Coordinates of C-alpha atoms in Angstrom, one line a residue:
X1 CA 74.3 -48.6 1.2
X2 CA 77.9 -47.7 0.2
X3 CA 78.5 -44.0 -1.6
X4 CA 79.3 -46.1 -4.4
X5 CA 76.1 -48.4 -4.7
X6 CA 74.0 -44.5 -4.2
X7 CA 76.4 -43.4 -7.3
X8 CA 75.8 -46.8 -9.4
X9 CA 71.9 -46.5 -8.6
X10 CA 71.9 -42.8 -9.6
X11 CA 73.5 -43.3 -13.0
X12 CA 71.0 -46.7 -13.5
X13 CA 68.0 -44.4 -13.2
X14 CA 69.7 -41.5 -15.3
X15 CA 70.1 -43.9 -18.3
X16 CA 66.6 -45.2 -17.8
X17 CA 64.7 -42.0 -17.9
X18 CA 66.8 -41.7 -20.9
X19 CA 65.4 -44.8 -22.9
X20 CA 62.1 -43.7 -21.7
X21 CA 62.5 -40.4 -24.0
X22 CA 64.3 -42.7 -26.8
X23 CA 62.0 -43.1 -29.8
X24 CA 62.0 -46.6 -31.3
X25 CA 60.5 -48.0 -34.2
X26 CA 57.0 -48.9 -32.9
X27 CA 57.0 -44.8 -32.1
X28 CA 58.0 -43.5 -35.5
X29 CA 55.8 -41.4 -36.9
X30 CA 53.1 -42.3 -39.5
X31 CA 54.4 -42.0 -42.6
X32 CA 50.8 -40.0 -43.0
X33 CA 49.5 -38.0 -40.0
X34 CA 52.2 -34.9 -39.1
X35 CA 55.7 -35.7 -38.1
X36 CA 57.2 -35.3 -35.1
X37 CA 60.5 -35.2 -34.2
X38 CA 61.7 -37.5 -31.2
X39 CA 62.9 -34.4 -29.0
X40 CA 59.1 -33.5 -29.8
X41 CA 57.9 -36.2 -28.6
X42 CA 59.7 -36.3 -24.9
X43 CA 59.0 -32.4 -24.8
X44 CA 55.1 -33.4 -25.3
X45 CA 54.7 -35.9 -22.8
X46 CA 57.0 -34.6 -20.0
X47 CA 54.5 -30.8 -20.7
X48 CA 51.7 -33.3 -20.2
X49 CA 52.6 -35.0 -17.0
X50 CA 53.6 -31.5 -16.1
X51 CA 50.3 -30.4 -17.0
X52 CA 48.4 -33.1 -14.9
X53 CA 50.5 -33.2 -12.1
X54 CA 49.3 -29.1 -11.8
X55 CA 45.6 -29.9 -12.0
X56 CA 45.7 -33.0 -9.6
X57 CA 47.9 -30.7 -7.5
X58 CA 45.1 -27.2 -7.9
X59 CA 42.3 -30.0 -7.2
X60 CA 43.3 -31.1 -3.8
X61 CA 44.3 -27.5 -2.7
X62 CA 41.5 -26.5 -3.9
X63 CA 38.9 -29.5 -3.0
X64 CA 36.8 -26.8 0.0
X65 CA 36.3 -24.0 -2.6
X66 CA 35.3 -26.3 -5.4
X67 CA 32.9 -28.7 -2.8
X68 CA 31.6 -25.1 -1.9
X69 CA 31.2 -23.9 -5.5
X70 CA 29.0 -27.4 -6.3
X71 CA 26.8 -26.9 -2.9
X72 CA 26.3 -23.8 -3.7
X73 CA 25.2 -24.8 -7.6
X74 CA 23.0 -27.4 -6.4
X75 CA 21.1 -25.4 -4.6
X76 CA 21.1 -22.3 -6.6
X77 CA 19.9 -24.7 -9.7
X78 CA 16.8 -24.7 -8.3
X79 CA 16.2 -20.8 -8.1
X80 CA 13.7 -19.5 -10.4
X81 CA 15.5 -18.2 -13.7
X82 CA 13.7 -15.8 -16.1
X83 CA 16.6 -16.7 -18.7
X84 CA 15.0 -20.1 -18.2
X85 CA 11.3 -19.2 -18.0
X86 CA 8.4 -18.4 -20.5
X87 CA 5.7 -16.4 -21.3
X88 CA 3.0 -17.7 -23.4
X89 CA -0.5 -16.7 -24.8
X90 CA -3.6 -18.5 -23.0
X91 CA -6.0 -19.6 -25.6
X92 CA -4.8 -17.7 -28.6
X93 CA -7.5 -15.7 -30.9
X94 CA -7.2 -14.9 -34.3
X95 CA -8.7 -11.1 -33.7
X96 CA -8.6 -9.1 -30.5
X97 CA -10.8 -6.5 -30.0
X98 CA -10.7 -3.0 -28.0
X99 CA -12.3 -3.7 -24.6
X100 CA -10.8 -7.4 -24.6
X101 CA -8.8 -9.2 -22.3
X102 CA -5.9 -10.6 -22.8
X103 CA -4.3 -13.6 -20.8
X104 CA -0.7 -14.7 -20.9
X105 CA 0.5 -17.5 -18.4
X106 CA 4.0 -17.6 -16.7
X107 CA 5.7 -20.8 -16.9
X108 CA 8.8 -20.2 -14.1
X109 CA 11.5 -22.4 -14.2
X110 CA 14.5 -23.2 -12.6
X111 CA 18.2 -22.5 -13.7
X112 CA 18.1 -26.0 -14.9
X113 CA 15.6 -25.6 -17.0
X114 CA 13.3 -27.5 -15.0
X115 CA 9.7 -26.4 -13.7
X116 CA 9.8 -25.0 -9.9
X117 CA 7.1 -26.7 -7.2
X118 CA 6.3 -24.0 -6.1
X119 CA 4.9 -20.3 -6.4
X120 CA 5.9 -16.6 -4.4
X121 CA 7.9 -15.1 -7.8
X122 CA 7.5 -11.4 -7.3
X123 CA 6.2 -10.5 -11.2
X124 CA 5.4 -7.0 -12.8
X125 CA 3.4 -7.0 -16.4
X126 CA 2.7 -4.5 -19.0
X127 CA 1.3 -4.3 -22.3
X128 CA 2.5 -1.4 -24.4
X129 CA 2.8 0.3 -28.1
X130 CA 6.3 2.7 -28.3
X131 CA 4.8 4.2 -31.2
X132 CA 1.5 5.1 -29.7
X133 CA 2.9 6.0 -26.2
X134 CA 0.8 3.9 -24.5
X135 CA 1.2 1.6 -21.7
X136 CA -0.7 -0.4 -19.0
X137 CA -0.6 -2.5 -16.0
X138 CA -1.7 -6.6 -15.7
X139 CA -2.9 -8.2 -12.9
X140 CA -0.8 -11.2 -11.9
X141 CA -2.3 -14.5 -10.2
X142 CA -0.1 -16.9 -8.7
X143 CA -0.9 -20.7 -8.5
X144 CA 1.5 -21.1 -6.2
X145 CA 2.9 -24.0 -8.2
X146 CA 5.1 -22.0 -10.6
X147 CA 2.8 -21.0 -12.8
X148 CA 0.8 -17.2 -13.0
X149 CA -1.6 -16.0 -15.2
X150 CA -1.4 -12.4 -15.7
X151 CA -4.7 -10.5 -16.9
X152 CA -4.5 -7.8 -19.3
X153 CA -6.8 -5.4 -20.3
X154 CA -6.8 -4.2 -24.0
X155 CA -7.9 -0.5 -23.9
X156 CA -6.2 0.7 -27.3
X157 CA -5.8 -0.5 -31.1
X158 CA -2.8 -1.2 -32.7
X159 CA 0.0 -3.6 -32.1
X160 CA 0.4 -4.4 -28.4
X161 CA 3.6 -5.8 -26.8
X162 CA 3.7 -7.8 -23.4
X163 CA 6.5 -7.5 -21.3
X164 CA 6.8 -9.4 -17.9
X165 CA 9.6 -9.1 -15.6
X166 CA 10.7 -11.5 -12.8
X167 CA 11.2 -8.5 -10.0
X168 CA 12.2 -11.3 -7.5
X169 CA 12.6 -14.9 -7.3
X170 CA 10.3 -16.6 -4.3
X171 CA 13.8 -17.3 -2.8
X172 CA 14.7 -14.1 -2.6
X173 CA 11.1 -12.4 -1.3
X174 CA 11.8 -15.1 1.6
X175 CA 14.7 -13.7 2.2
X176 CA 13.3 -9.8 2.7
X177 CA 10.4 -11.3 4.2
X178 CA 12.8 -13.1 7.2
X179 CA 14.4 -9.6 7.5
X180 CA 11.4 -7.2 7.1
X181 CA 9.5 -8.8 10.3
X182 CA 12.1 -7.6 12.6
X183 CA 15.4 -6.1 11.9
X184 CA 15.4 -2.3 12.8
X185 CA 19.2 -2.1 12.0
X186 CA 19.1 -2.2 8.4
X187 CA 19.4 1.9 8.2
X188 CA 21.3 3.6 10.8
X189 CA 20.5 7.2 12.0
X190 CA 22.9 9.9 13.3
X191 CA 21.3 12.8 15.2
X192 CA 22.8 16.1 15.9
X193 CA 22.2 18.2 19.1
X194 CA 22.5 21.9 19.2
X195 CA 22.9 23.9 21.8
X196 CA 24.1 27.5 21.1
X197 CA 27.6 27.0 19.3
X198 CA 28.1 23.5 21.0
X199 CA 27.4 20.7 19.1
X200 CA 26.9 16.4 19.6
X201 CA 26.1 13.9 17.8
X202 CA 24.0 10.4 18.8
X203 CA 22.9 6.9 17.5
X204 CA 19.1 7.4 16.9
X205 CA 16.3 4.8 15.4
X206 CA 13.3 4.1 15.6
X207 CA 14.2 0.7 18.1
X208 CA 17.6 1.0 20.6
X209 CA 18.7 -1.0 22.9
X210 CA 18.4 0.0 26.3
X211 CA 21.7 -1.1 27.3
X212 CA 22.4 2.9 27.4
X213 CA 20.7 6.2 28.9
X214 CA 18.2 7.1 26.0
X215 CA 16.0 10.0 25.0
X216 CA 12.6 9.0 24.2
X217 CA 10.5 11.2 21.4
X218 CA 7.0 9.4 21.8
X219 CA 3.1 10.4 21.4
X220 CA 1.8 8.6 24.2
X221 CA -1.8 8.7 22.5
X222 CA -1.1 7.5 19.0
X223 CA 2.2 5.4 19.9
X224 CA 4.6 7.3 17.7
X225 CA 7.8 6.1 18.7
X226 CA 12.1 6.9 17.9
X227 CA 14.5 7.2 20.2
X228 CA 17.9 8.8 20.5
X229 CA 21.5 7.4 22.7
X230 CA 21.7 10.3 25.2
X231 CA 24.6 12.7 24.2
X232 CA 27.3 13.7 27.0
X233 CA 26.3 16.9 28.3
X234 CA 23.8 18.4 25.6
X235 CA 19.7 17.8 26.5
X236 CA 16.8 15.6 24.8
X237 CA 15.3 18.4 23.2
X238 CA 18.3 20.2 21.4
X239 CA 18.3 17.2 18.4
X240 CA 18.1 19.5 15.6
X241 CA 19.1 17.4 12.5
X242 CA 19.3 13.6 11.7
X243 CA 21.6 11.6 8.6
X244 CA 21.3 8.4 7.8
X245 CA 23.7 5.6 6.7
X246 CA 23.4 1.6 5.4
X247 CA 26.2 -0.3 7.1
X248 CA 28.0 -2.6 4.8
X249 CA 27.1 -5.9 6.8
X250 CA 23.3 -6.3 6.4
X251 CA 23.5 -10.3 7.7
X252 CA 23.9 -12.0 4.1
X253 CA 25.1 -14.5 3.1
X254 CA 27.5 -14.9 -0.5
X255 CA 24.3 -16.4 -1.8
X256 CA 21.7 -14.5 -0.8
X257 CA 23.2 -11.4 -1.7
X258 CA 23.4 -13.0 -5.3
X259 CA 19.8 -14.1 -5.2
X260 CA 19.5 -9.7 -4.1
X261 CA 21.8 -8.5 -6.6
X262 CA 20.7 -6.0 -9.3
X263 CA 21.8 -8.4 -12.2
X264 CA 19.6 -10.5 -10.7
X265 CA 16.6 -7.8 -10.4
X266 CA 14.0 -7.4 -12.7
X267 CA 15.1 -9.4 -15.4
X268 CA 12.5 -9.7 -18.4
X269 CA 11.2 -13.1 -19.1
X270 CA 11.2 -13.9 -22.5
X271 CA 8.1 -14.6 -24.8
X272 CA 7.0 -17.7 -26.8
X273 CA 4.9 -14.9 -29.3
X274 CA 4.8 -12.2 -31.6
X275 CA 2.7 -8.8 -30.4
X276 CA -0.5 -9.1 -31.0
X277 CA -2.7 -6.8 -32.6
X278 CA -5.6 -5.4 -31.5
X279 CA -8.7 -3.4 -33.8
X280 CA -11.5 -1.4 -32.9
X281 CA -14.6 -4.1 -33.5
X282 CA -18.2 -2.9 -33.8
X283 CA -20.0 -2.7 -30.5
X284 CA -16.4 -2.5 -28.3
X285 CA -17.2 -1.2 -25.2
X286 CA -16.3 2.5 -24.0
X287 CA -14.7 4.7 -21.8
X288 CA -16.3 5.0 -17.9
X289 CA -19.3 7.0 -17.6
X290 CA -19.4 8.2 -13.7
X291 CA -17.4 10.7 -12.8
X292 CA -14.6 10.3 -10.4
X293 CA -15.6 10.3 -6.7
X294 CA -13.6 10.1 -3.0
X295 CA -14.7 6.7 -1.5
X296 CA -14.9 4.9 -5.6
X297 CA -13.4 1.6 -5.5
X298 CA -10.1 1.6 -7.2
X299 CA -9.4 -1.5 -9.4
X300 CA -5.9 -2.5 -10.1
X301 CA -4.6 -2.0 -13.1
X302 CA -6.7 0.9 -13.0
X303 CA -6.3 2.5 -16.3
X304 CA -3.7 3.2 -18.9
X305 CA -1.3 5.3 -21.0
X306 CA -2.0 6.8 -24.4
X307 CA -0.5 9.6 -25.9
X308 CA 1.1 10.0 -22.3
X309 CA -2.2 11.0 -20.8
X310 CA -3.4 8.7 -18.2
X311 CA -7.3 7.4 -18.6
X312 CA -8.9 5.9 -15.7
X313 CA -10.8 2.1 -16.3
X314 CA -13.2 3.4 -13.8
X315 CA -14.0 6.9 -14.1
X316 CA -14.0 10.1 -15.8
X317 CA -10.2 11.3 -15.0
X318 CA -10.8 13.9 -17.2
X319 CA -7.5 15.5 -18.9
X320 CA -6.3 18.2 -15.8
X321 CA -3.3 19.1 -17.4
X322 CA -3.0 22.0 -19.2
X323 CA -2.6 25.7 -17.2
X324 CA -6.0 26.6 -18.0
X325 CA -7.4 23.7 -16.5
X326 CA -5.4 23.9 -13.1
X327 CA -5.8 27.1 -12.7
X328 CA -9.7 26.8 -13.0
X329 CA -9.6 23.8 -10.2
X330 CA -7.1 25.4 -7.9
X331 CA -8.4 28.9 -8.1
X332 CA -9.5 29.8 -4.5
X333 CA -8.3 26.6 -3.0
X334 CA -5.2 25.7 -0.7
X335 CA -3.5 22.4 -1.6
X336 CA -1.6 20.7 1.1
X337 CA 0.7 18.2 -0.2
X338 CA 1.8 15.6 2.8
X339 CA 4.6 13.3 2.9
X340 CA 7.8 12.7 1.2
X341 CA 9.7 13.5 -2.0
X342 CA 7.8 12.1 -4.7
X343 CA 4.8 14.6 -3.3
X344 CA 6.5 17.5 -3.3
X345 CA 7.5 17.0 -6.5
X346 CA 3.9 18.1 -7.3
X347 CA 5.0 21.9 -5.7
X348 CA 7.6 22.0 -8.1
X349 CA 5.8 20.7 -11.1
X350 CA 2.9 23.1 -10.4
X351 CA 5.5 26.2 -10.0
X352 CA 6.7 25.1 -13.4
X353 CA 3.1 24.9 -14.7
X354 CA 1.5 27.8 -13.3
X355 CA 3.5 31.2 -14.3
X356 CA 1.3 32.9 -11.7
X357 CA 2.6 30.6 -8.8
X358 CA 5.7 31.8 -6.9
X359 CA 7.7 30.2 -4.2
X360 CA 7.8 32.4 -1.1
X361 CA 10.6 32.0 0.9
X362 CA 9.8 30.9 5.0
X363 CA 11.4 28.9 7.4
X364 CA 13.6 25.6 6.7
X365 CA 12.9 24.9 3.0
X366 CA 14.0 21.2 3.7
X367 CA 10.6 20.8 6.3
X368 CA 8.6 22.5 3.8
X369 CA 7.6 24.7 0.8
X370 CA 5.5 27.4 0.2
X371 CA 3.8 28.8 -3.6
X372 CA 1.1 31.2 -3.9
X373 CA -0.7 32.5 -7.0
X374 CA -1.5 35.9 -5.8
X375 CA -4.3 36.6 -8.5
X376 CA -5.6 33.4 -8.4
X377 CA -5.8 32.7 -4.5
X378 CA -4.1 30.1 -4.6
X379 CA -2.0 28.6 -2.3
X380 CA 0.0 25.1 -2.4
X381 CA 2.3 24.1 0.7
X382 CA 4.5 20.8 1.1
X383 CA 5.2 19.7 4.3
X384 CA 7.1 16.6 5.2
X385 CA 6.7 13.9 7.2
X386 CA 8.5 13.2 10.7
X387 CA 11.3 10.5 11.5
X388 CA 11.4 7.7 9.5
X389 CA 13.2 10.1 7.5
X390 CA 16.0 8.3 5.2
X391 CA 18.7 10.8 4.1
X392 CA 22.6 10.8 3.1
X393 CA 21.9 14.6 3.5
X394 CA 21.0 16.4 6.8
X395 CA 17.2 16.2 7.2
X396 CA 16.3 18.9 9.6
X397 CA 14.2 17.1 12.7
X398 CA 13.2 20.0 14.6
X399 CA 9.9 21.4 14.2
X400 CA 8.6 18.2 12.0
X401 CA 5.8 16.7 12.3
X402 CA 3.7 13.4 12.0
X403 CA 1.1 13.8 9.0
X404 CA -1.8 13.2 11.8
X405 CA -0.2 16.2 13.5
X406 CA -0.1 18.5 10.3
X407 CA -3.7 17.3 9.5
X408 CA -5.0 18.2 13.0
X409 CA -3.8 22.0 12.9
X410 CA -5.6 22.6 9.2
X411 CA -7.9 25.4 9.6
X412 CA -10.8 24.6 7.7
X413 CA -14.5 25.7 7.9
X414 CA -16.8 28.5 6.4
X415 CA -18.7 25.6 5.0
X416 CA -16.4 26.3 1.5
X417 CA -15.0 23.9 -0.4
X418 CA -11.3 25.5 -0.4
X419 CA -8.8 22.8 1.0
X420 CA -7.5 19.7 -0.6
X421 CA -5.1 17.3 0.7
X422 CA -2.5 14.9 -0.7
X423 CA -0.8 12.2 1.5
X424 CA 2.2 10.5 -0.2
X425 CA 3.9 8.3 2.7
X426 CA 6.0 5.0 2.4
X427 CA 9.1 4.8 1.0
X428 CA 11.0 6.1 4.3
X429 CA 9.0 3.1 5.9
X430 CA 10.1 0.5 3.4
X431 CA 13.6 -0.7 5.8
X432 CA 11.5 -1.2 9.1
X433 CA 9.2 -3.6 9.9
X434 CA 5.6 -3.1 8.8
X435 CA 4.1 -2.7 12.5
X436 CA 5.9 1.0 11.9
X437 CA 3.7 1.6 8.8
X438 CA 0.2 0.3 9.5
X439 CA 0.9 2.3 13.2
X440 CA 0.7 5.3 11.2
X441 CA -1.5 4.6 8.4
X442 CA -4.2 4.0 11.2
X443 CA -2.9 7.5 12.9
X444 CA -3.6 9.0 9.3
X445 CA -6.9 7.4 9.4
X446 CA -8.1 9.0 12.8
X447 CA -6.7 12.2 11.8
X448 CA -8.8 11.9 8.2
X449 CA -11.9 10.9 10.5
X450 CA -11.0 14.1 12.6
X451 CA -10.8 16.7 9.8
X452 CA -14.0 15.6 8.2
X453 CA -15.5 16.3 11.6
X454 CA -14.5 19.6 11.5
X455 CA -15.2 20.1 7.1
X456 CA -16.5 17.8 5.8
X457 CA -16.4 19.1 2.2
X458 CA -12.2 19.2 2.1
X459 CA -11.1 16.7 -0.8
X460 CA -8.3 13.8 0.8
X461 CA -6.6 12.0 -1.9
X462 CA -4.0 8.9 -0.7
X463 CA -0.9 8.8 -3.3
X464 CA 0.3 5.5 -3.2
X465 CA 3.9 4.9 -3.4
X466 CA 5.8 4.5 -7.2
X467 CA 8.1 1.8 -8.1
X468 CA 11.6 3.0 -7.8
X469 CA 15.2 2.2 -9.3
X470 CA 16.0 -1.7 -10.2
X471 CA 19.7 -0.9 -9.0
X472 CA 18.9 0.3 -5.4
X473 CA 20.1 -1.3 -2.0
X474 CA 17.1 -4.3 -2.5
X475 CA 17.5 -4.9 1.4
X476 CA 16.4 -1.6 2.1
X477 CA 14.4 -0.2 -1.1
X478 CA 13.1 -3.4 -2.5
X479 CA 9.9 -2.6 -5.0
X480 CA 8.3 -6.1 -2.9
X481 CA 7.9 -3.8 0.5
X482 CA 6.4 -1.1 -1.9
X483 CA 3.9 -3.4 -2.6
X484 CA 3.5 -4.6 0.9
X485 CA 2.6 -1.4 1.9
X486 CA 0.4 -0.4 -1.4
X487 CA -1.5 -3.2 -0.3
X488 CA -1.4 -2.1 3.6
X489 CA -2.6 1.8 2.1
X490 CA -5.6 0.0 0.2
X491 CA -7.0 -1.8 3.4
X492 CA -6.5 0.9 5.8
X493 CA -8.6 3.6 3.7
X494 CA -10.8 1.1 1.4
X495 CA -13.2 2.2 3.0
X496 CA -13.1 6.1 3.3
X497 CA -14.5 9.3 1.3
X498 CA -10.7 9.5 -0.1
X499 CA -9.4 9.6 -3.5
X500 CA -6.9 7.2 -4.7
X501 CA -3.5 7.9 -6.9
X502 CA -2.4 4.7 -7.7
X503 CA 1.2 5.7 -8.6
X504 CA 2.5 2.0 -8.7
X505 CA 0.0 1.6 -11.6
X506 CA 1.3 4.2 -13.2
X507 CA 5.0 3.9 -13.1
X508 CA 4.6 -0.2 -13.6
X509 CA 2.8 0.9 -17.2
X510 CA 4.9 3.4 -17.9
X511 CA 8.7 1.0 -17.3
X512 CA 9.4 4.0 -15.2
X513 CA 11.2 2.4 -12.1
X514 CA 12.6 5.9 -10.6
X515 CA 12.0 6.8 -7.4
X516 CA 11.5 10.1 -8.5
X517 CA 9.3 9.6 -11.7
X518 CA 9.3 12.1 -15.2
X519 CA 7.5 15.1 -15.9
X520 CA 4.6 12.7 -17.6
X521 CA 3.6 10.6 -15.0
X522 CA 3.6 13.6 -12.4
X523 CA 1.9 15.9 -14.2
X524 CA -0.6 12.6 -14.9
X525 CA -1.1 11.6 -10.9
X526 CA -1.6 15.3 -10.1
X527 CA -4.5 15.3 -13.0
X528 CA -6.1 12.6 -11.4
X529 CA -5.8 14.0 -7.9
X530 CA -7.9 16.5 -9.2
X531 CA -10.4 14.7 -10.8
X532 CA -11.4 13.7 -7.1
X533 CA -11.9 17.6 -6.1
X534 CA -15.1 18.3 -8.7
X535 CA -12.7 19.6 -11.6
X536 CA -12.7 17.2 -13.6

């Protein structure tokens, strides 16, 4: 083709393009809807190619993302939703009594609206009055078919709300189920070895690959167990301190850390009722008559809030709150308190309680603490517990000790009733797998066995572990291995003279979810711990 024919062809399709644009008279406008101008007109329709041409264009460039984003949908549809789900009343009364139960049944659903097939949803249920300050626990059943029934027990009048909150879908406890059973590397652990003014640092854990020269810390006997990379020049036994770190990577995927995320945590499911209100009725039943006794069984929920005092559905808790009262149970008695954090928060609410109890400075305040009420003879000491130890802040490794360990160098004896202990383990345990746990709840156990052996009037009380923050790391901290390991605490000591402190119970009735709870429920849980030592 000739530069001329190109030219001719050109100018043919110039003039075309403009005829397309030209308005004639079957495109005038109405002479009643809005009137457009022709230039209008061509400026419309050329924006709208435009406009098509751009999403036919974003479509294809986009086809993997958007085939990814609909995968990802039609799986995740079928996720349990509390947005989506429903509480309801079983068998509705007219009149609800004190001393009545109450039953409300889950209906989980999907994020289409749709019933699930099947059951696992981690649930947590209260009743409660604001007004009244009253709160307590319900006991959840799951039919493993999407629905739950949650018991409640009505111990109060007035107007009761019910509050249940979806902790965890059943697709997300599978997930930190997968995980719990064997990844150690969720938490890593840096050790520090001293040695005069030189100073090295190591990879430690409680499981290390032997790839490397390590150094071993184990109790042959009991099979206590961490271990430490060698450092360069500096020896085994020089480890003095120990920090700990969550690498960013924990083996997620986009979606599972969506199912984990802390929008997606505890969400409150709503109800199809109104609060219902409950009256004092002629012939309601009362409080517990027996007194509270190491070795009662402990029911779950096992009693309630009310005016912020805690009542036990079992026994006579007795109200061990004021100074007076303390004082007169404590007075002659040492009380060992055994474990982690939310334990010796008990030293430090009874040094705020008791004027007459003073700290006294001695050794490494971050192994343990010392108060002593001089006039009283009385003498409380925290100690903490040995690696797991989880930490952003140096945790001092030297000199600690396993609770079997600290229970087996009590001096006891003299036939008096002088020593009470507390053991508050768990929530350093929660990132491992469970073997770690139940290996030293059964070392606690023999140890328990032990002391008893040598006095058997001391007073050992089991703290179990509170709830704590909905916004924490869920692959490390999840509430669902608190459980776990409430549940592993009840079977290893069901049968033993030992009180129980059912601090899940308490923290789930009071909405607390801290991992450090307030100045209520501790002062509560140590009340109750004494109701086990003949105070109450």
């Amino acid at each position: 083709m000739s530069s001329k024919d190109a030219l001719s062809l050109k100018m043919e399709f110039i003039k075309s393009m403009e005829r397309l644009g030209e308005s004639t008279t079957t495109d005038l406008p109405s002479t009643v809807g809005p009137h457009f101008g022709t230039w209008e007109c061509k400026y419309s329709r050329k924006k709208l190619i435009f406009i098509i041409l751009c999403a036919i264009m974003f479509f294809f460039l986009n086809f993997p993302k958007i085939y990814t984003w609909t995968s990802i949908w039609q799986q995740y549809k079928n996720y349990s939703s509390a947005e989506h789900s429903l509480v309801r009343l079983e068998q509705p009364r007219a009149q609800y009594c004190v001393g009545d139960t109450l039953d409300v049944l889950v209906e989980m659903r999907n994020y289409a609206g749709r019933p699930k097939a099947y059951g696992g949803d981690f649930i947590v249920a209260r009743i409660h009055s604001l007004k009244l300050q009253a709160g307590a626990s319900g006991d959840v059943t799951d039919f493993l078919n999407s629905s739950y029934r949650v018991h409640f027990h009505l111990f109060w009048p007035g107007e009761v709300q019910v509050s249940v909150r979806l902790i965890h879908s059943s697709e997300a406890v599978k997930i930190l189920q997968r995980d719990r059973m064997q990844d150690y590397s969720k938490v890593m652990h840096i050790g520090t070895f001293i040695n005069g003014s030189k100073t090295e640092t190591s990879q430690c854990g409680l499981r290390l690959s032997s790839d490397r020269a390590l150094c071993e810390y184990r109790k042959k006997e009991d099979g206590e167990y961490y271990a430490c990379y060698r450092p360069q020049t500096l020896p085994c036994d020089s480890l003095t301190t120990m920090k700990s770190s969550m690498p960013p990577d924990l083996h997620l995927t986009k979606e599972e850390a969506q199912l984990l995320a802390w929008k997606n945590t505890g969400t409150e499911i709503k109800n199809s009722f109104n609060p219902v209100t409950v009256i004092g009725c002629t012939g309601a039943t009362h409080g517990p008559t027996e007194k509270c006794v190491a070795g009662m069984n402990s029911p779950f929920p096992g009693g309630y809030f009310y005016s912020n005092r805690w009542s036990s559905s079992f026994c006579q808790t007795g109200h061990i709150l004021s100074e007076v009262a303390i004082i007169s149970c404590l007075k002659g008695k040492t009380l060992y308190l055994l474990g982690d954090s939310t334990v010796r928060q008990w030293i430090e609410h009874l040094e705020r309680k008791l004027k007459g109890l003073r700290f006294i400075k001695q050794g490494n305040p971050y192994l343990s603490l010392l108060a002593v009420d001089t006039q009283n003879n009385i003498t409380v000491r925290w100690i903490k517990h040995s690696h797991p130890w989880i930490s952003v802040h140096t945790a001092y490794i030297k000199g600690s000790e396993t609770i079997p360990e600290i229970l087996d160098s009590i001096a006891v004896g003299g036939g008096q009733e002088d020593v009470i202990v507390v053991i508050g383990i768990g929530q350093h345990f929660r990132p491992y797998p469970p073997e770690d746990f139940i290996r030293r709840l059964r070392n606690v156990r023999r140890a328990i066995l032990r002391l008893y052996a040598r006095s058997p009037q001391t007073h050992v009380v089991i703290k179990l572990e509170n709830n704590r923050e909905l916004d924490s790391n869920m692959m490390i901290y999840s509430d669902w291995y608190g459980y776990m390991q409430n549940l592993a605490q009840r079977k290893v000591f069901w049968d033993m003279k030992v009180g129980l402190v059912d601090a899940w119970d308490m923290t789930v009735a009071a909405n607390s979810f801290a991992i450090h709870p307030n100045e209520v429920i501790v002062s509560n849980e140590v009340a109750v711990a004494l109701s086990f030592c003949h105070c109450a």
